[in-house]
mmCIF file of C-alpha atoms and ligand atoms in Angstrom:
data_model
loop_
_atom_site.group_PDB
_atom_site.id
_atom_site.type_symbol
_atom_site.label_atom_id
_atom_site.label_comp_id
_atom_site.label_asym_id
_atom_site.label_seq_id
_atom_site.Cartn_x
_atom_site.Cartn_y
_atom_site.Cartn_z
ATOM 1 C CA MET F 7 0.000 0.000 0.000
ATOM 2 C CA SER F 8 1.247 3.452 -0.875
ATOM 3 C CA ARG F 9 2.482 5.272 2.208
ATOM 4 C CA ASP F 10 1.693 8.616 0.662
ATOM 5 C CA ALA F 11 -2.014 8.105 -0.083
ATOM 6 C CA LEU F 12 -2.623 10.943 2.377
ATOM 7 C CA ALA F 13 -0.140 13.310 0.706
ATOM 8 C CA GLY F 14 -1.783 16.560 -0.282
ATOM 9 C CA LEU F 15 -5.010 15.762 1.585
ATOM 10 C CA ARG F 16 -6.292 17.839 4.493
ATOM 11 C CA VAL F 17 -6.501 15.835 7.700
ATOM 12 C CA LEU F 18 -8.246 17.267 10.751
ATOM 13 C CA VAL F 19 -7.583 15.654 14.134
ATOM 14 C CA SER F 20 -8.987 16.445 17.576
ATOM 15 C CA ALA F 21 -7.099 15.292 20.647
ATOM 16 C CA GLY F 22 -6.903 15.552 24.392
ATOM 17 C CA PRO F 23 -9.543 16.197 27.023
ATOM 18 C CA THR F 24 -11.825 19.177 27.418
ATOM 19 C CA PHE F 25 -12.108 21.118 30.656
ATOM 20 C CA GLU F 26 -15.501 22.445 31.644
ATOM 21 C CA ASP F 27 -15.209 25.282 34.131
ATOM 22 C CA ILE F 28 -17.291 25.290 37.308
ATOM 23 C CA ASP F 29 -15.801 28.507 38.685
ATOM 24 C CA PRO F 30 -12.452 30.313 38.196
ATOM 25 C CA VAL F 31 -10.515 27.567 40.022
ATOM 26 C CA ARG F 32 -12.418 24.326 39.368
ATOM 27 C CA PHE F 33 -13.343 22.322 36.330
ATOM 28 C CA ILE F 34 -14.693 18.946 35.226
ATOM 29 C CA GLY F 35 -12.309 17.089 32.934
ATOM 30 C CA ASN F 36 -11.749 13.780 31.233
ATOM 31 C CA ARG F 37 -8.722 11.559 31.764
ATOM 32 C CA SER F 38 -6.890 11.947 28.475
ATOM 33 C CA SER F 39 -3.244 12.701 27.778
ATOM 34 C CA GLY F 40 -3.812 13.459 24.088
ATOM 35 C CA LYS F 41 -1.009 11.049 23.128
ATOM 36 C CA MET F 42 -3.053 8.997 20.648
ATOM 37 C CA GLY F 43 -4.386 12.012 18.745
ATOM 38 C CA PHE F 44 -1.000 13.748 18.717
ATOM 39 C CA ALA F 45 0.621 10.562 17.364
ATOM 40 C CA ILE F 46 -2.012 10.433 14.596
ATOM 41 C CA ALA F 47 -1.466 14.086 13.682
ATOM 42 C CA ALA F 48 2.317 13.596 13.638
ATOM 43 C CA ALA F 49 1.977 10.546 11.383
ATOM 44 C CA ALA F 50 -0.442 12.323 9.015
ATOM 45 C CA ALA F 51 1.945 15.277 8.661
ATOM 46 C CA ARG F 52 4.869 12.909 8.000
ATOM 47 C CA ARG F 53 2.835 11.407 5.148
ATOM 48 C CA GLY F 54 2.441 14.829 3.572
ATOM 49 C CA ALA F 55 -1.119 15.638 4.667
ATOM 50 C CA GLY F 56 -1.962 19.243 5.502
ATOM 51 C CA THR F 57 -2.725 18.487 9.139
ATOM 52 C CA VAL F 58 -4.770 20.585 11.552
ATOM 53 C CA LEU F 59 -4.742 19.460 15.198
ATOM 54 C CA VAL F 60 -7.394 20.853 17.530
ATOM 55 C CA ALA F 61 -5.994 20.178 20.987
ATOM 56 C CA GLY F 62 -7.615 20.312 24.386
ATOM 57 C CA PRO F 63 -5.480 21.128 27.444
ATOM 58 C CA VAL F 64 -2.472 18.776 27.282
ATOM 59 C CA THR F 65 1.246 18.991 27.990
ATOM 60 C CA LEU F 66 2.528 17.694 24.657
ATOM 61 C CA ASP F 67 4.798 19.319 22.086
ATOM 62 C CA THR F 68 3.324 20.235 18.730
ATOM 63 C CA PRO F 69 4.311 17.606 16.137
ATOM 64 C CA ALA F 70 6.442 18.832 13.225
ATOM 65 C CA GLY F 71 4.492 20.328 10.356
ATOM 66 C CA VAL F 72 1.161 20.372 12.208
ATOM 67 C CA ASP F 73 -1.137 23.414 12.422
ATOM 68 C CA ARG F 74 -2.175 23.268 16.109
ATOM 69 C CA ARG F 75 -5.191 25.100 17.520
ATOM 70 C CA ASP F 76 -5.517 25.008 21.308
ATOM 71 C CA VAL F 77 -8.908 24.981 22.996
ATOM 72 C CA ARG F 78 -10.159 24.341 26.533
ATOM 73 C CA SER F 79 -13.871 23.535 26.587
ATOM 74 C CA ALA F 80 -16.080 21.245 24.509
ATOM 75 C CA ALA F 81 -17.835 24.313 23.084
ATOM 76 C CA GLN F 82 -14.488 25.785 22.003
ATOM 77 C CA MET F 83 -13.428 22.442 20.495
ATOM 78 C CA HIS F 84 -16.735 22.213 18.628
ATOM 79 C CA ALA F 85 -16.242 25.698 17.154
ATOM 80 C CA ALA F 86 -12.575 25.074 16.265
ATOM 81 C CA VAL F 87 -13.250 21.700 14.586
ATOM 82 C CA LEU F 88 -16.240 22.892 12.558
ATOM 83 C CA GLY F 89 -14.345 26.093 11.738
ATOM 84 C CA ALA F 90 -11.453 24.022 10.322
ATOM 85 C CA LEU F 91 -13.680 22.333 7.699
ATOM 86 C CA PRO F 92 -13.457 21.517 4.847
ATOM 87 C CA ALA F 93 -11.186 18.529 5.322
ATOM 88 C CA ASP F 94 -10.759 15.215 3.513
ATOM 89 C CA VAL F 95 -10.467 13.231 6.731
ATOM 90 C CA TYR F 96 -11.636 13.900 10.296
ATOM 91 C CA ILE F 97 -10.258 11.817 13.136
ATOM 92 C CA GLY F 98 -11.984 12.533 16.452
ATOM 93 C CA ALA F 99 -9.572 11.245 19.084
ATOM 94 C CA ALA F 100 -10.487 13.775 21.769
ATOM 95 C CA ALA F 101 -12.114 12.790 25.036
ATOM 96 C CA VAL F 102 -14.823 15.415 24.866
ATOM 97 C CA ALA F 103 -16.857 16.122 27.986
ATOM 98 C CA ASP F 104 -20.439 14.948 27.531
ATOM 99 C CA PHE F 105 -21.714 17.338 30.210
ATOM 100 C CA THR F 106 -20.817 20.900 31.173
ATOM 101 C CA PRO F 107 -22.010 23.082 34.066
ATOM 102 C CA ALA F 108 -25.202 24.956 33.180
ATOM 103 C CA GLU F 109 -23.570 28.108 34.573
ATOM 104 C CA VAL F 110 -19.981 29.092 35.355
ATOM 105 C CA ALA F 111 -19.773 30.887 38.731
ATOM 106 C CA GLU F 112 -18.028 34.271 38.433
ATOM 107 C CA GLY F 113 -16.226 33.890 41.759
ATOM 108 C CA LYS F 114 -14.886 30.846 43.582
ATOM 109 C CA ILE F 115 -17.757 28.862 45.085
ATOM 110 C CA LYS F 116 -17.246 28.981 48.875
ATOM 111 C CA LYS F 117 -18.040 26.278 51.389
ATOM 112 C CA GLN F 118 -21.069 27.405 53.369
ATOM 113 C CA PRO F 119 -20.642 26.839 57.142
ATOM 114 C CA GLY F 120 -23.103 24.218 58.336
ATOM 115 C CA SER F 121 -24.381 23.249 54.915
ATOM 116 C CA GLY F 122 -23.494 19.918 53.327
ATOM 117 C CA GLY F 123 -22.644 19.415 49.709
ATOM 118 C CA LEU F 124 -22.955 21.271 46.464
ATOM 119 C CA THR F 125 -25.333 20.366 43.676
ATOM 120 C CA LEU F 126 -24.149 21.177 40.166
ATOM 121 C CA GLU F 127 -26.534 21.343 37.244
ATOM 122 C CA LEU F 128 -24.929 19.866 34.133
ATOM 123 C CA VAL F 129 -26.164 20.168 30.565
ATOM 124 C CA ARG F 130 -25.198 18.165 27.479
ATOM 125 C CA THR F 131 -22.429 19.386 25.219
ATOM 126 C CA ALA F 132 -22.753 19.315 21.431
ATOM 127 C CA ASP F 133 -21.501 16.074 19.840
ATOM 128 C CA ILE F 134 -18.611 17.210 17.631
ATOM 129 C CA LEU F 135 -18.196 13.870 15.850
ATOM 130 C CA ALA F 136 -21.885 13.603 14.969
ATOM 131 C CA ASP F 137 -21.982 17.242 13.840
ATOM 132 C CA VAL F 138 -18.941 16.758 11.568
ATOM 133 C CA ALA F 139 -20.493 13.585 10.127
ATOM 134 C CA SER F 140 -23.770 15.356 9.287
ATOM 135 C CA HIS F 141 -22.163 18.633 8.139
ATOM 136 C CA ALA F 142 -22.677 20.066 4.643
ATOM 137 C CA LEU F 143 -18.862 20.002 4.364
ATOM 138 C CA ARG F 144 -18.620 16.404 5.594
ATOM 139 C CA PRO F 145 -15.130 14.963 5.127
ATOM 140 C CA ARG F 146 -14.875 11.906 2.854
ATOM 141 C CA LEU F 147 -13.842 9.840 5.843
ATOM 142 C CA VAL F 148 -14.939 10.403 9.436
ATOM 143 C CA LEU F 149 -13.332 8.290 12.148
ATOM 144 C CA GLY F 150 -14.308 8.381 15.793
ATOM 145 C CA PHE F 151 -12.857 6.801 18.903
ATOM 146 C CA ALA F 152 -14.736 4.876 21.533
ATOM 147 C CA ALA F 153 -13.305 4.421 24.992
ATOM 148 C CA GLU F 154 -15.255 1.647 26.604
ATOM 149 C CA THR F 155 -14.885 -0.405 29.742
ATOM 150 C CA ALA F 156 -17.188 -3.185 28.475
ATOM 151 C CA ASP F 157 -19.014 -4.416 25.349
ATOM 152 C CA LEU F 158 -16.503 -2.777 23.001
ATOM 153 C CA GLU F 159 -17.863 -4.264 19.785
ATOM 154 C CA ALA F 160 -21.555 -3.635 20.475
ATOM 155 C CA ASN F 161 -20.853 -0.052 21.545
ATOM 156 C CA ALA F 162 -18.608 0.618 18.552
ATOM 157 C CA GLN F 163 -21.175 -0.767 16.106
ATOM 158 C CA ASP F 164 -23.871 1.327 17.758
ATOM 159 C CA LYS F 165 -21.695 4.461 17.434
ATOM 160 C CA LEU F 166 -21.009 3.766 13.739
ATOM 161 C CA ARG F 167 -24.726 3.794 13.014
ATOM 162 C CA ARG F 168 -25.895 6.448 15.450
ATOM 163 C CA LYS F 169 -23.212 9.027 14.659
ATOM 164 C CA ARG F 170 -23.077 8.130 10.929
ATOM 165 C CA VAL F 171 -19.295 7.792 10.947
ATOM 166 C CA ASP F 172 -17.215 5.574 8.644
ATOM 167 C CA MET F 173 -14.853 4.014 11.173
ATOM 168 C CA ILE F 174 -14.702 3.610 14.936
ATOM 169 C CA ALA F 175 -11.468 2.841 16.773
ATOM 170 C CA GLY F 176 -12.345 1.329 20.117
ATOM 171 C CA ASN F 177 -10.039 0.884 23.044
ATOM 172 C CA CYS F 178 -10.759 -0.878 26.308
ATOM 173 C CA VAL F 179 -9.815 1.636 28.981
ATOM 174 C CA GLY F 180 -10.222 -0.791 31.862
ATOM 175 C CA VAL F 181 -7.159 -2.822 30.806
ATOM 176 C CA ALA F 182 -3.722 -2.251 32.407
ATOM 177 C CA GLY F 183 -1.131 -0.694 30.049
ATOM 178 C CA SER F 184 -3.782 0.417 27.585
ATOM 179 C CA GLY F 185 -6.144 3.322 26.997
ATOM 180 C CA PHE F 186 -5.821 6.773 28.479
ATOM 181 C CA GLU F 187 -2.541 8.145 29.796
ATOM 182 C CA ALA F 188 -0.595 4.964 28.861
ATOM 183 C CA ASP F 189 2.012 4.944 26.070
ATOM 184 C CA ASP F 190 0.705 1.631 24.722
ATOM 185 C CA ASN F 191 -2.718 0.724 23.476
ATOM 186 C CA THR F 192 -4.751 -1.839 21.540
ATOM 187 C CA LEU F 193 -7.238 -0.579 18.989
ATOM 188 C CA HIS F 194 -10.226 -2.505 17.683
ATOM 189 C CA VAL F 195 -11.220 -0.758 14.469
ATOM 190 C CA PHE F 196 -14.719 -1.292 13.113
ATOM 191 C CA ASP F 197 -16.278 -0.254 9.821
ATOM 192 C CA ALA F 198 -19.269 -1.412 7.803
ATOM 193 C CA THR F 199 -17.281 -4.333 6.374
ATOM 194 C CA GLY F 200 -15.712 -5.787 9.515
ATOM 195 C CA SER F 201 -13.038 -5.211 12.104
ATOM 196 C CA HIS F 202 -9.258 -5.096 12.574
ATOM 197 C CA VAL F 203 -7.204 -5.405 15.748
ATOM 198 C CA LEU F 204 -4.167 -3.101 15.877
ATOM 199 C CA GLY F 205 -1.585 -3.751 18.563
ATOM 200 C CA PRO F 206 -0.993 -4.008 21.405
ATOM 201 C CA GLY F 207 1.861 -1.599 20.886
ATOM 202 C CA PRO F 208 3.059 1.958 21.268
ATOM 203 C CA LYS F 209 0.564 4.646 20.267
ATOM 204 C CA THR F 210 3.047 5.941 17.656
ATOM 205 C CA GLY F 211 2.980 2.588 15.817
ATOM 206 C CA LEU F 212 -0.786 2.283 16.182
ATOM 207 C CA ALA F 213 -1.187 5.735 14.638
ATOM 208 C CA GLU F 214 0.701 4.511 11.549
ATOM 209 C CA ALA F 215 -1.383 1.334 11.350
ATOM 210 C CA LEU F 216 -4.595 3.324 11.732
ATOM 211 C CA LEU F 217 -3.564 5.705 8.946
ATOM 212 C CA ASP F 218 -2.804 2.679 6.728
ATOM 213 C CA LEU F 219 -6.463 1.650 7.187
ATOM 214 C CA VAL F 220 -7.642 5.211 6.530
ATOM 215 C CA ALA F 221 -5.474 5.455 3.399
ATOM 216 C CA ALA F 222 -6.818 2.120 2.138
ATOM 217 C CA ARG F 223 -10.404 3.387 2.543
ATOM 218 C CA LEU F 224 -9.579 6.503 0.515
ATOM 219 C CA GLN F 225 -8.101 4.602 -2.453
HETATM 220 O O1 LIG M 323 -20.348 8.528 22.437
HETATM 221 P P1 LIG M 323 -18.931 8.695 22.825
HETATM 222 O O2 LIG M 323 -18.648 9.990 23.528
HETATM 223 O O3 LIG M 323 -18.329 7.532 23.543
HETATM 224 O O4 LIG M 323 -18.166 8.751 21.419
HETATM 225 C C1 LIG M 323 -16.793 8.885 21.373
HETATM 226 C C2 LIG M 323 -16.407 9.609 20.112
HETATM 227 O O5 LIG M 323 -17.231 10.764 19.956
HETATM 228 C C3 LIG M 323 -14.985 10.128 20.155
HETATM 229 O O6 LIG M 323 -14.475 10.126 18.836
HETATM 230 C C4 LIG M 323 -15.165 11.541 20.673
HETATM 231 O O7 LIG M 323 -14.102 12.388 20.265
HETATM 232 C C5 LIG M 323 -16.466 11.935 20.040
HETATM 233 N N1 LIG M 323 -17.242 12.917 20.808
HETATM 234 C C6 LIG M 323 -17.410 14.175 20.277
HETATM 235 N N2 LIG M 323 -18.160 15.114 20.951
HETATM 236 C C7 LIG M 323 -18.733 14.799 22.134
HETATM 237 C C8 LIG M 323 -18.572 13.510 22.680
HETATM 238 C C9 LIG M 323 -17.802 12.592 21.989
HETATM 239 O O8 LIG M 323 -16.879 14.465 19.215
HETATM 240 N N3 LIG M 323 -19.432 15.727 22.769
#
């Protein structure tokens, strides 16, 4: 397979967590280092794709040749990803918050003497992957990730249909040495025709293997 099938294409990747502010000092976040998405963006750029990386708050260096756009919240990531269209390929590797506080307190929320806990009202965030997949400027190939602790295949198949995406890369996050924050991972990639297991191995190698599958789909 040609390694440069992505050369000259525009590849849009989202990576990392999102942070949803509660007040000026607290937030709700997802456990995500961004390593998988950054490895994918680095590999896409090495193959000659014009690569845009929308990154949540992470402590990773920008891969060579990648146009990086930093965001914090799910709403900001949504705007940055949709604003980066058109693209030939979208790979949604970010761990986007599904819920965000209904209101952000202007000042730090203080403990009230004598009172017990704090009740937060959360509202749903927009689903970036689903919105890209149903967009008028829909990329030719839309790939989403699924971090599951159980029923990986059933959940991935459900996501393929529900979000109208072309490929889902699922990883079991309950397994030691795999999933978020780890350097290694195993990916179970599903599309309408079947599934592939990539790994276990370093996320850098998995990124290459995943892009081989993407490139094959684009031929
Ligand atoms: O449904 P679930 O959140 O598990 O789907 C995971 C996939 O959807 C990932 O690719 C993730 O980046 C994407 N997603 C998104 N916007 C959300 C929630 C998830 O793009 N608000």
